[in-house]
C-alpha cells in the first residue's frame, strides 16, 4: 500500500520548515511520497481512518549497535563504566557469526518499528566468524525500515595497547577494501533511498590515526557519510589527551572528521570550543541519553549544542548499554536530563520530539525524511491517544510527557510496517524464539 489517504487526523505535528501543528486534516500519499495535506480530501485511494490520533513523522535513530541485542543485561557489564563494560563483552561478541548479526538485526529493528522509528542507522564494527555488513542489510530489507548501516572497524588489539582482543581486529588494508566493496554494492545516494552506507571506524582508541584519515578521504571520494564515537566520558578525554596530546574535538578536526557529512556519537564531554567547532562545520551529534545514564558517562550539553546551532539527533545505542530500543524513552530522557542540568524550561516536549524526528534526519543527511510536508517521503507514525497513557492529558500533542510508547500504525515509504500495533513484515514470535536460543547459547559459552 503506497497510495492511500490518512483520514481525520486529530493533530499532525509536521516538523516542516514552519513547524506547523495542524488539526482535523487528511494526508494523501502517492508512490511513497506525501502528495497533499488538507481538510476533507477526497479520492479513490485506500483510506486509513486516524480519527482521534496524533500523527508525527516517523522517528529517526542516529546511533545503534544492533548486534548487541543478544547481550542485554550481561551480569559482568551491568555496573561497569565504558572501558570495563567493553572488556567484559568483547570475548562474548567474538563468538558471534552471520546468523547472530542477522537475527539480532531483525529483532532490534522490530523493536524500533514498534516505538515509531522509520529510519535508523547502525554501527557495526566487528565481524567475527565470517559475519558481514550485508547480514544486517538483508535483515533490514525484510523488516522494511529505512536503513543507514555503517561499516565500522577496529584495528588496534590488546597486543598493540588497544582494548579489543586481537581476534576482533582487522588489517587496515582489508578494512578499506571492504568499505569500497560495500559502498559500491549497497549505497544508494538517491532521494528516497532505503539503504545508504556510511564509514565508521569504531573510536579513536580502537583504530590508528592513519585509518581515521584514510577513511575520511575515502568517504569524501565516494560521497558517503562518516561516523564514530567521540568524547563519551572522562576516560575517553583522558585517553585522547594522553595518546594524542589534544582533546577529541581537535583530534577529529585534524584528521578531517568534521563537516556536514560527519556525525559523532555521544559527545557527552564536548567543551565550549568543541561545540563552536561542530556548529561552524555543521558536524552532527547522536545524543544517547539512556546509554549515557546507564554507563554513568554524564549529561551531554545538548541545550548548549542546540543553542549554538549544532545538529543533534537521538540514538538508542546498543542494547548491551541501554537494554532496550525505544526512541520515545530517549526523547523523554533527553528532555528530563536537560531540565536537570539547566532548569525546567530548558527543553519542551515539542523540541524533544523535533530532535527525535527532523533533528535525526538532518544529522543523517536525509532532508527528504523527518517531516510531514508535500514532497517528503511518506514515513509517518500514528499514535493512539485514546488509551490509558494519554488519559487526562490536556495536550495530546505533548506525547513525550503523557502518551503511548508504542505506535499504532507506521508507514515507511508508504508501506505499512506496523498496523494496529503489530509488525506486518516479519513473524516477530519466530524471531524472538530464534533470538532467545542464540542468546542462551552465547550465555552458555557456545
Short mmCIF file of N, CA, C and O in Angstrom, two decimals, residues 141-252:
data_model
loop_
_atom_site.label_atom_id
_atom_site.label_comp_id
_atom_site.label_asym_id
_atom_site.label_seq_id
_atom_site.Cartn_x
_atom_site.Cartn_y
_atom_site.Cartn_z
N UNK A 141 16.03 -5.07 5.08
CA UNK A 141 15.11 -5.08 3.94
C UNK A 141 13.88 -5.92 4.25
O UNK A 141 12.77 -5.59 3.81
N UNK A 142 14.05 -7.00 5.00
CA UNK A 142 12.91 -7.84 5.37
C UNK A 142 11.97 -7.11 6.32
O UNK A 142 10.75 -7.18 6.17
N UNK A 143 12.53 -6.41 7.30
CA UNK A 143 11.68 -5.71 8.27
C UNK A 143 11.01 -4.50 7.62
O UNK A 143 9.86 -4.17 7.94
N UNK A 144 11.71 -3.82 6.73
CA UNK A 144 11.09 -2.72 5.99
C UNK A 144 11.39 -1.33 6.50
O UNK A 144 10.75 -0.37 6.07
N UNK A 145 12.39 -1.18 7.39
CA UNK A 145 12.77 0.16 7.82
C UNK A 145 13.79 0.76 6.86
O UNK A 145 14.55 0.05 6.20
N UNK A 146 13.81 2.08 6.79
CA UNK A 146 14.84 2.79 6.04
C UNK A 146 16.13 2.64 6.83
O UNK A 146 16.17 2.91 8.04
N UNK A 147 17.23 2.25 6.17
CA UNK A 147 18.41 1.78 6.89
C UNK A 147 19.65 2.54 6.45
O UNK A 147 19.86 2.77 5.25
N UNK A 148 20.48 2.94 7.44
CA UNK A 148 21.76 3.58 7.17
C UNK A 148 22.85 2.82 7.94
O UNK A 148 23.35 3.28 8.97
N UNK A 149 23.24 1.64 7.44
CA UNK A 149 24.29 0.87 8.10
C UNK A 149 25.64 1.55 7.89
O UNK A 149 25.88 2.18 6.86
N UNK A 150 26.52 1.39 8.86
CA UNK A 150 27.87 1.93 8.72
C UNK A 150 28.88 0.81 8.90
O UNK A 150 28.76 -0.01 9.81
N UNK A 151 29.86 0.80 8.01
CA UNK A 151 30.91 -0.21 8.07
C UNK A 151 31.95 0.26 9.08
O UNK A 151 32.81 1.10 8.80
N UNK A 152 31.86 -0.27 10.29
CA UNK A 152 32.79 0.07 11.34
C UNK A 152 34.03 -0.79 11.28
O UNK A 152 34.18 -1.65 10.40
N UNK A 153 34.94 -0.59 12.22
CA UNK A 153 36.19 -1.35 12.22
C UNK A 153 36.96 -1.12 13.50
O UNK A 153 36.84 -0.06 14.12
N UNK A 154 37.74 -2.12 13.86
CA UNK A 154 38.74 -1.99 14.92
C UNK A 154 40.04 -2.58 14.38
O UNK A 154 40.03 -3.67 13.80
N UNK A 155 41.14 -1.87 14.60
CA UNK A 155 42.42 -2.34 14.06
C UNK A 155 43.54 -2.39 15.09
O UNK A 155 44.63 -2.88 14.78
N UNK A 156 43.29 -1.91 16.30
CA UNK A 156 44.32 -1.93 17.35
C UNK A 156 43.85 -2.85 18.46
O UNK A 156 42.95 -2.51 19.24
N UNK A 157 44.44 -4.04 18.55
CA UNK A 157 44.07 -5.02 19.56
C UNK A 157 44.90 -4.91 20.82
O UNK A 157 45.77 -4.03 20.96
N UNK A 158 44.64 -5.83 21.74
CA UNK A 158 45.30 -5.80 23.05
C UNK A 158 46.82 -5.86 22.92
O UNK A 158 47.54 -5.19 23.66
N UNK A 159 47.31 -6.62 21.98
CA UNK A 159 48.77 -6.77 21.85
C UNK A 159 49.45 -5.48 21.42
O UNK A 159 50.66 -5.31 21.59
N UNK A 160 48.67 -4.55 20.86
CA UNK A 160 49.20 -3.25 20.45
C UNK A 160 48.76 -2.12 21.36
O UNK A 160 48.86 -0.93 21.01
N UNK A 161 48.22 -2.47 22.55
CA UNK A 161 47.81 -1.46 23.52
C UNK A 161 46.37 -1.01 23.41
O UNK A 161 45.95 -0.09 24.11
N UNK A 162 45.58 -1.68 22.56
CA UNK A 162 44.17 -1.34 22.43
C UNK A 162 43.29 -2.11 23.39
O UNK A 162 43.76 -2.99 24.13
N UNK A 163 42.00 -1.83 23.37
CA UNK A 163 41.05 -2.51 24.25
C UNK A 163 40.55 -3.84 23.70
O UNK A 163 40.41 -4.81 24.44
N UNK A 164 40.21 -3.95 22.41
CA UNK A 164 39.61 -5.19 21.92
C UNK A 164 40.60 -6.33 21.85
O UNK A 164 41.81 -6.11 21.65
N UNK A 165 40.14 -7.57 22.00
CA UNK A 165 41.02 -8.72 21.80
C UNK A 165 41.51 -8.77 20.36
O UNK A 165 40.82 -8.31 19.44
N UNK A 166 42.66 -9.33 20.15
CA UNK A 166 43.24 -9.37 18.81
C UNK A 166 42.35 -10.10 17.81
O UNK A 166 42.39 -9.81 16.60
N UNK A 167 41.52 -11.03 18.29
CA UNK A 167 40.65 -11.79 17.39
C UNK A 167 39.58 -10.94 16.73
O UNK A 167 38.98 -11.35 15.73
N UNK A 168 39.33 -9.73 17.28
CA UNK A 168 38.28 -8.88 16.74
C UNK A 168 38.80 -7.72 15.90
O UNK A 168 38.01 -6.92 15.41
N UNK A 169 40.11 -7.63 15.73
CA UNK A 169 40.63 -6.54 14.92
C UNK A 169 40.96 -7.05 13.52
O UNK A 169 41.12 -8.25 13.29
N UNK A 170 41.07 -6.11 12.57
CA UNK A 170 41.33 -6.43 11.17
C UNK A 170 42.52 -5.63 10.67
O UNK A 170 42.87 -4.58 11.21
N UNK A 171 43.12 -6.11 9.59
CA UNK A 171 44.16 -5.36 8.90
C UNK A 171 43.52 -4.14 8.26
O UNK A 171 42.45 -4.21 7.66
N UNK A 172 44.21 -3.00 8.35
CA UNK A 172 43.61 -1.77 7.86
C UNK A 172 43.42 -1.78 6.34
O UNK A 172 42.45 -1.23 5.83
N UNK A 173 44.30 -2.43 5.62
CA UNK A 173 44.11 -2.53 4.16
C UNK A 173 42.85 -3.32 3.83
O UNK A 173 42.11 -2.98 2.89
N UNK A 174 42.57 -4.37 4.61
CA UNK A 174 41.37 -5.17 4.39
C UNK A 174 40.11 -4.36 4.72
O UNK A 174 39.08 -4.49 4.05
N UNK A 175 40.21 -3.55 5.77
CA UNK A 175 39.06 -2.71 6.17
C UNK A 175 38.70 -1.76 5.04
O UNK A 175 37.55 -1.65 4.64
N UNK A 176 39.69 -1.07 4.51
CA UNK A 176 39.43 -0.09 3.46
C UNK A 176 38.90 -0.76 2.19
O UNK A 176 37.99 -0.24 1.53
N UNK A 177 39.42 -1.93 1.87
CA UNK A 177 38.94 -2.65 0.69
C UNK A 177 37.49 -3.06 0.86
O UNK A 177 36.69 -2.97 -0.10
N UNK A 178 37.12 -3.50 2.06
CA UNK A 178 35.73 -3.90 2.27
C UNK A 178 34.80 -2.70 2.29
O UNK A 178 33.65 -2.79 1.86
N UNK A 179 35.27 -1.57 2.79
CA UNK A 179 34.47 -0.35 2.73
C UNK A 179 34.12 0.00 1.29
O UNK A 179 32.97 0.32 0.96
N UNK A 180 35.11 -0.09 0.41
CA UNK A 180 34.87 0.21 -1.01
C UNK A 180 33.86 -0.77 -1.59
O UNK A 180 32.93 -0.39 -2.31
N UNK A 181 34.03 -2.05 -1.28
CA UNK A 181 33.12 -3.08 -1.79
C UNK A 181 31.68 -2.80 -1.37
O UNK A 181 30.75 -2.87 -2.19
N UNK A 182 31.48 -2.47 -0.11
CA UNK A 182 30.13 -2.29 0.41
C UNK A 182 29.47 -1.03 -0.14
O UNK A 182 28.28 -1.06 -0.48
N UNK A 183 30.21 0.06 -0.23
CA UNK A 183 29.63 1.28 -0.79
C UNK A 183 29.23 1.04 -2.24
O UNK A 183 28.12 1.41 -2.67
N UNK A 184 30.10 0.41 -3.00
CA UNK A 184 29.79 0.16 -4.41
C UNK A 184 28.59 -0.76 -4.57
O UNK A 184 27.81 -0.61 -5.52
N UNK A 185 28.40 -1.69 -3.65
CA UNK A 185 27.33 -2.68 -3.79
C UNK A 185 25.99 -2.21 -3.24
O UNK A 185 24.94 -2.56 -3.79
N UNK A 186 26.00 -1.41 -2.17
CA UNK A 186 24.75 -1.18 -1.44
C UNK A 186 24.36 0.28 -1.23
O UNK A 186 23.21 0.56 -0.88
N UNK A 187 25.25 1.22 -1.42
CA UNK A 187 24.91 2.61 -1.13
C UNK A 187 24.04 3.20 -2.24
O UNK A 187 24.39 3.14 -3.43
N UNK A 188 22.92 3.79 -1.84
CA UNK A 188 22.01 4.45 -2.78
C UNK A 188 21.93 5.93 -2.42
O UNK A 188 21.31 6.28 -1.41
N UNK A 189 22.52 6.81 -3.20
CA UNK A 189 22.52 8.24 -2.87
C UNK A 189 21.24 8.97 -3.26
O UNK A 189 21.10 10.16 -2.96
N UNK A 190 20.31 8.28 -3.91
CA UNK A 190 19.14 8.97 -4.47
C UNK A 190 18.15 9.40 -3.39
O UNK A 190 18.12 8.86 -2.28
N UNK A 191 17.34 10.38 -3.73
CA UNK A 191 16.26 10.83 -2.86
C UNK A 191 15.32 9.66 -2.60
O UNK A 191 14.96 8.93 -3.53
N UNK A 192 14.95 9.44 -1.35
CA UNK A 192 14.06 8.34 -1.02
C UNK A 192 14.76 7.01 -0.86
O UNK A 192 14.08 5.97 -0.74
N UNK A 193 16.08 6.98 -0.84
CA UNK A 193 16.82 5.71 -0.73
C UNK A 193 16.41 4.94 0.51
O UNK A 193 16.24 5.52 1.59
N UNK A 194 16.30 3.63 0.37
CA UNK A 194 16.02 2.77 1.52
C UNK A 194 17.29 2.29 2.21
O UNK A 194 17.25 1.81 3.34
N UNK A 195 18.44 2.40 1.53
CA UNK A 195 19.70 1.98 2.14
C UNK A 195 20.83 2.90 1.70
O UNK A 195 21.08 3.07 0.50
N UNK A 196 21.48 3.52 2.66
CA UNK A 196 22.71 4.26 2.43
C UNK A 196 23.78 3.71 3.35
O UNK A 196 23.50 3.37 4.51
N UNK A 197 24.99 3.64 2.88
CA UNK A 197 26.10 3.07 3.65
C UNK A 197 27.03 4.19 4.11
O UNK A 197 27.37 5.08 3.32
N UNK A 198 27.43 4.14 5.38
CA UNK A 198 28.41 5.07 5.91
C UNK A 198 29.68 4.34 6.33
O UNK A 198 29.69 3.10 6.42
N UNK A 199 30.74 5.08 6.59
CA UNK A 199 32.03 4.52 7.02
C UNK A 199 32.30 4.95 8.45
O UNK A 199 32.17 6.13 8.77
N UNK A 200 32.71 3.98 9.31
CA UNK A 200 32.65 4.28 10.74
C UNK A 200 33.67 3.51 11.58
O UNK A 200 33.29 2.60 12.34
N UNK A 201 34.97 3.83 11.49
CA UNK A 201 35.91 3.26 12.46
C UNK A 201 35.35 3.42 13.87
O UNK A 201 34.78 4.46 14.20
N UNK A 202 35.53 2.41 14.70
CA UNK A 202 34.78 2.36 15.96
C UNK A 202 35.00 3.57 16.85
O UNK A 202 34.05 4.19 17.31
N UNK A 203 36.27 3.91 17.08
CA UNK A 203 36.57 5.01 18.00
C UNK A 203 38.04 5.36 17.89
O UNK A 203 38.84 4.56 17.39
N UNK A 204 38.43 6.55 18.35
CA UNK A 204 39.84 6.91 18.28
C UNK A 204 40.76 6.00 19.10
O UNK A 204 41.97 6.00 18.87
N UNK A 205 40.20 5.22 20.03
CA UNK A 205 41.06 4.34 20.83
C UNK A 205 41.04 2.89 20.34
O UNK A 205 41.57 2.01 21.01
N UNK A 206 40.46 2.62 19.18
CA UNK A 206 40.48 1.26 18.65
C UNK A 206 40.97 1.18 17.21
O UNK A 206 41.00 0.10 16.63
N UNK A 207 41.32 2.32 16.62
CA UNK A 207 41.92 2.34 15.29
C UNK A 207 43.07 3.35 15.28
O UNK A 207 43.17 4.19 16.16
N UNK A 208 43.87 3.28 14.24
CA UNK A 208 45.02 4.19 14.16
C UNK A 208 44.63 5.54 13.59
O UNK A 208 43.59 5.70 12.95
N UNK A 209 45.51 6.50 13.81
CA UNK A 209 45.36 7.83 13.21
C UNK A 209 45.28 7.71 11.68
O UNK A 209 44.50 8.39 11.02
N UNK A 210 46.08 6.81 11.12
CA UNK A 210 46.13 6.65 9.66
C UNK A 210 44.79 6.13 9.13
O UNK A 210 44.32 6.59 8.07
N UNK A 211 44.16 5.18 9.83
CA UNK A 211 42.88 4.66 9.35
C UNK A 211 41.80 5.73 9.45
O UNK A 211 40.94 5.83 8.55
N UNK A 212 41.81 6.53 10.51
CA UNK A 212 40.84 7.62 10.60
C UNK A 212 40.98 8.56 9.40
O UNK A 212 40.00 8.93 8.76
N UNK A 213 42.21 8.95 9.10
CA UNK A 213 42.44 9.88 7.99
C UNK A 213 42.09 9.23 6.65
O UNK A 213 41.40 9.84 5.81
N UNK A 214 42.50 8.00 6.44
CA UNK A 214 42.24 7.33 5.17
C UNK A 214 40.75 7.10 4.95
O UNK A 214 40.25 7.20 3.83
N UNK A 215 40.04 6.81 6.03
CA UNK A 215 38.59 6.60 5.91
C UNK A 215 37.89 7.89 5.53
O UNK A 215 36.96 7.90 4.72
N UNK A 216 38.33 9.01 6.11
CA UNK A 216 37.74 10.31 5.76
C UNK A 216 37.97 10.62 4.28
O UNK A 216 37.07 11.09 3.58
N UNK A 217 39.18 10.35 3.81
CA UNK A 217 39.47 10.59 2.39
C UNK A 217 38.62 9.71 1.49
O UNK A 217 38.09 10.17 0.47
N UNK A 218 38.46 8.44 1.88
CA UNK A 218 37.65 7.51 1.09
C UNK A 218 36.19 7.94 1.07
O UNK A 218 35.53 7.91 0.02
N UNK A 219 35.68 8.35 2.23
CA UNK A 219 34.28 8.77 2.30
C UNK A 219 34.01 9.95 1.39
O UNK A 219 32.98 10.00 0.70
N UNK A 220 34.91 10.93 1.37
CA UNK A 220 34.71 12.09 0.51
C UNK A 220 34.80 11.69 -0.97
O UNK A 220 34.05 12.21 -1.81
N UNK A 221 35.67 10.76 -1.28
CA UNK A 221 35.78 10.30 -2.66
C UNK A 221 34.51 9.58 -3.12
O UNK A 221 34.08 9.74 -4.26
N UNK A 222 33.89 8.83 -2.19
CA UNK A 222 32.69 8.05 -2.51
C UNK A 222 31.40 8.82 -2.27
O UNK A 222 30.32 8.35 -2.66
N UNK A 223 31.47 9.95 -1.60
CA UNK A 223 30.27 10.72 -1.32
C UNK A 223 29.37 10.10 -0.27
O UNK A 223 28.14 10.18 -0.37
N UNK A 224 29.98 9.48 0.77
CA UNK A 224 29.20 8.88 1.85
C UNK A 224 29.57 9.55 3.17
O UNK A 224 30.56 10.28 3.27
N UNK A 225 28.78 9.26 4.20
CA UNK A 225 28.96 9.92 5.48
C UNK A 225 29.91 9.16 6.39
O UNK A 225 30.18 7.96 6.20
N UNK A 226 30.42 9.88 7.40
CA UNK A 226 31.37 9.35 8.38
C UNK A 226 30.75 9.35 9.77
O UNK A 226 30.03 10.27 10.14
N UNK A 227 31.09 8.31 10.56
CA UNK A 227 30.53 8.19 11.90
C UNK A 227 31.53 7.51 12.83
O UNK A 227 32.26 6.60 12.42
N UNK A 228 31.58 7.95 14.08
CA UNK A 228 32.38 7.27 15.10
C UNK A 228 31.90 7.72 16.48
O UNK A 228 31.02 8.57 16.60
N UNK A 229 32.47 7.12 17.52
CA UNK A 229 32.23 7.55 18.90
C UNK A 229 33.21 8.67 19.25
O UNK A 229 34.38 8.61 18.84
N UNK A 230 32.77 9.63 20.05
CA UNK A 230 33.67 10.72 20.40
C UNK A 230 33.28 11.33 21.75
O UNK A 230 32.09 11.53 22.02
N UNK A 231 34.29 11.59 22.57
CA UNK A 231 34.11 12.34 23.82
C UNK A 231 32.98 11.78 24.67
O UNK A 231 32.16 12.51 25.20
N UNK A 232 33.00 10.45 24.84
CA UNK A 232 31.86 9.81 25.51
C UNK A 232 31.90 9.96 27.02
O UNK A 232 30.85 10.12 27.65
N UNK A 233 33.07 9.88 27.63
CA UNK A 233 33.15 10.02 29.09
C UNK A 233 34.53 10.54 29.48
O UNK A 233 35.36 10.86 28.64
N UNK A 234 34.78 10.64 30.77
CA UNK A 234 36.05 11.20 31.24
C UNK A 234 37.23 10.33 30.83
O UNK A 234 38.33 10.85 30.55
N UNK A 235 37.05 9.00 30.81
CA UNK A 235 38.12 8.11 30.37
C UNK A 235 38.50 8.41 28.92
O UNK A 235 39.68 8.38 28.55
N UNK A 236 37.50 8.69 28.12
CA UNK A 236 37.71 9.00 26.71
C UNK A 236 38.56 10.26 26.56
O UNK A 236 39.52 10.31 25.76
N UNK A 237 38.24 11.29 27.33
CA UNK A 237 39.01 12.54 27.27
C UNK A 237 40.45 12.30 27.73
O UNK A 237 41.40 12.77 27.08
N UNK A 238 40.62 11.58 28.83
CA UNK A 238 41.96 11.32 29.36
C UNK A 238 42.80 10.54 28.34
O UNK A 238 44.01 10.82 28.17
N UNK A 239 42.20 9.58 27.67
CA UNK A 239 42.92 8.79 26.67
C UNK A 239 43.37 9.69 25.52
O UNK A 239 44.52 9.61 25.07
N UNK A 240 42.48 10.54 25.05
CA UNK A 240 42.82 11.43 23.94
C UNK A 240 43.97 12.36 24.30
O UNK A 240 44.91 12.54 23.52
N UNK A 241 43.90 12.93 25.48
CA UNK A 241 44.96 13.86 25.89
C UNK A 241 46.29 13.15 26.08
O UNK A 241 47.35 13.68 25.73
N UNK A 242 46.24 11.91 26.62
CA UNK A 242 47.48 11.16 26.86
C UNK A 242 48.09 10.63 25.57
O UNK A 242 49.31 10.68 25.38
N UNK A 243 47.25 10.12 24.65
CA UNK A 243 47.76 9.47 23.46
C UNK A 243 47.98 10.43 22.29
O UNK A 243 48.88 10.24 21.48
N UNK A 244 47.13 11.46 22.19
CA UNK A 244 47.18 12.33 21.02
C UNK A 244 47.63 13.76 21.36
O UNK A 244 47.85 14.57 20.46
N UNK A 245 47.69 14.06 22.65
CA UNK A 245 48.11 15.39 23.07
C UNK A 245 47.09 16.48 22.82
O UNK A 245 47.45 17.66 22.74
N UNK A 246 45.85 16.11 22.69
CA UNK A 246 44.80 17.10 22.45
C UNK A 246 43.44 16.52 22.84
O UNK A 246 43.31 15.31 23.10
N UNK A 247 42.44 17.36 22.88
CA UNK A 247 41.08 16.91 23.17
C UNK A 247 40.48 16.24 21.92
O UNK A 247 40.96 16.44 20.79
N UNK A 248 39.39 15.46 22.11
CA UNK A 248 38.81 14.73 20.97
C UNK A 248 38.37 15.62 19.81
O UNK A 248 38.52 15.23 18.64
N UNK A 249 37.83 16.80 20.09
CA UNK A 249 37.40 17.67 19.01
C UNK A 249 38.54 18.09 18.11
O UNK A 249 38.42 18.11 16.88
N UNK A 250 39.68 18.43 18.72
CA UNK A 250 40.85 18.80 17.93
C UNK A 250 41.37 17.63 17.12
O UNK A 250 41.75 17.77 15.95
N UNK A 251 41.37 16.44 17.74
CA UNK A 251 41.80 15.22 17.03
C UNK A 251 40.92 14.98 15.82
O UNK A 251 41.41 14.69 14.71
N UNK A 252 39.61 15.12 15.99
CA UNK A 252 38.69 14.92 14.88
C UNK A 252 38.94 15.93 13.76
O UNK A 252 38.99 15.57 12.58
#
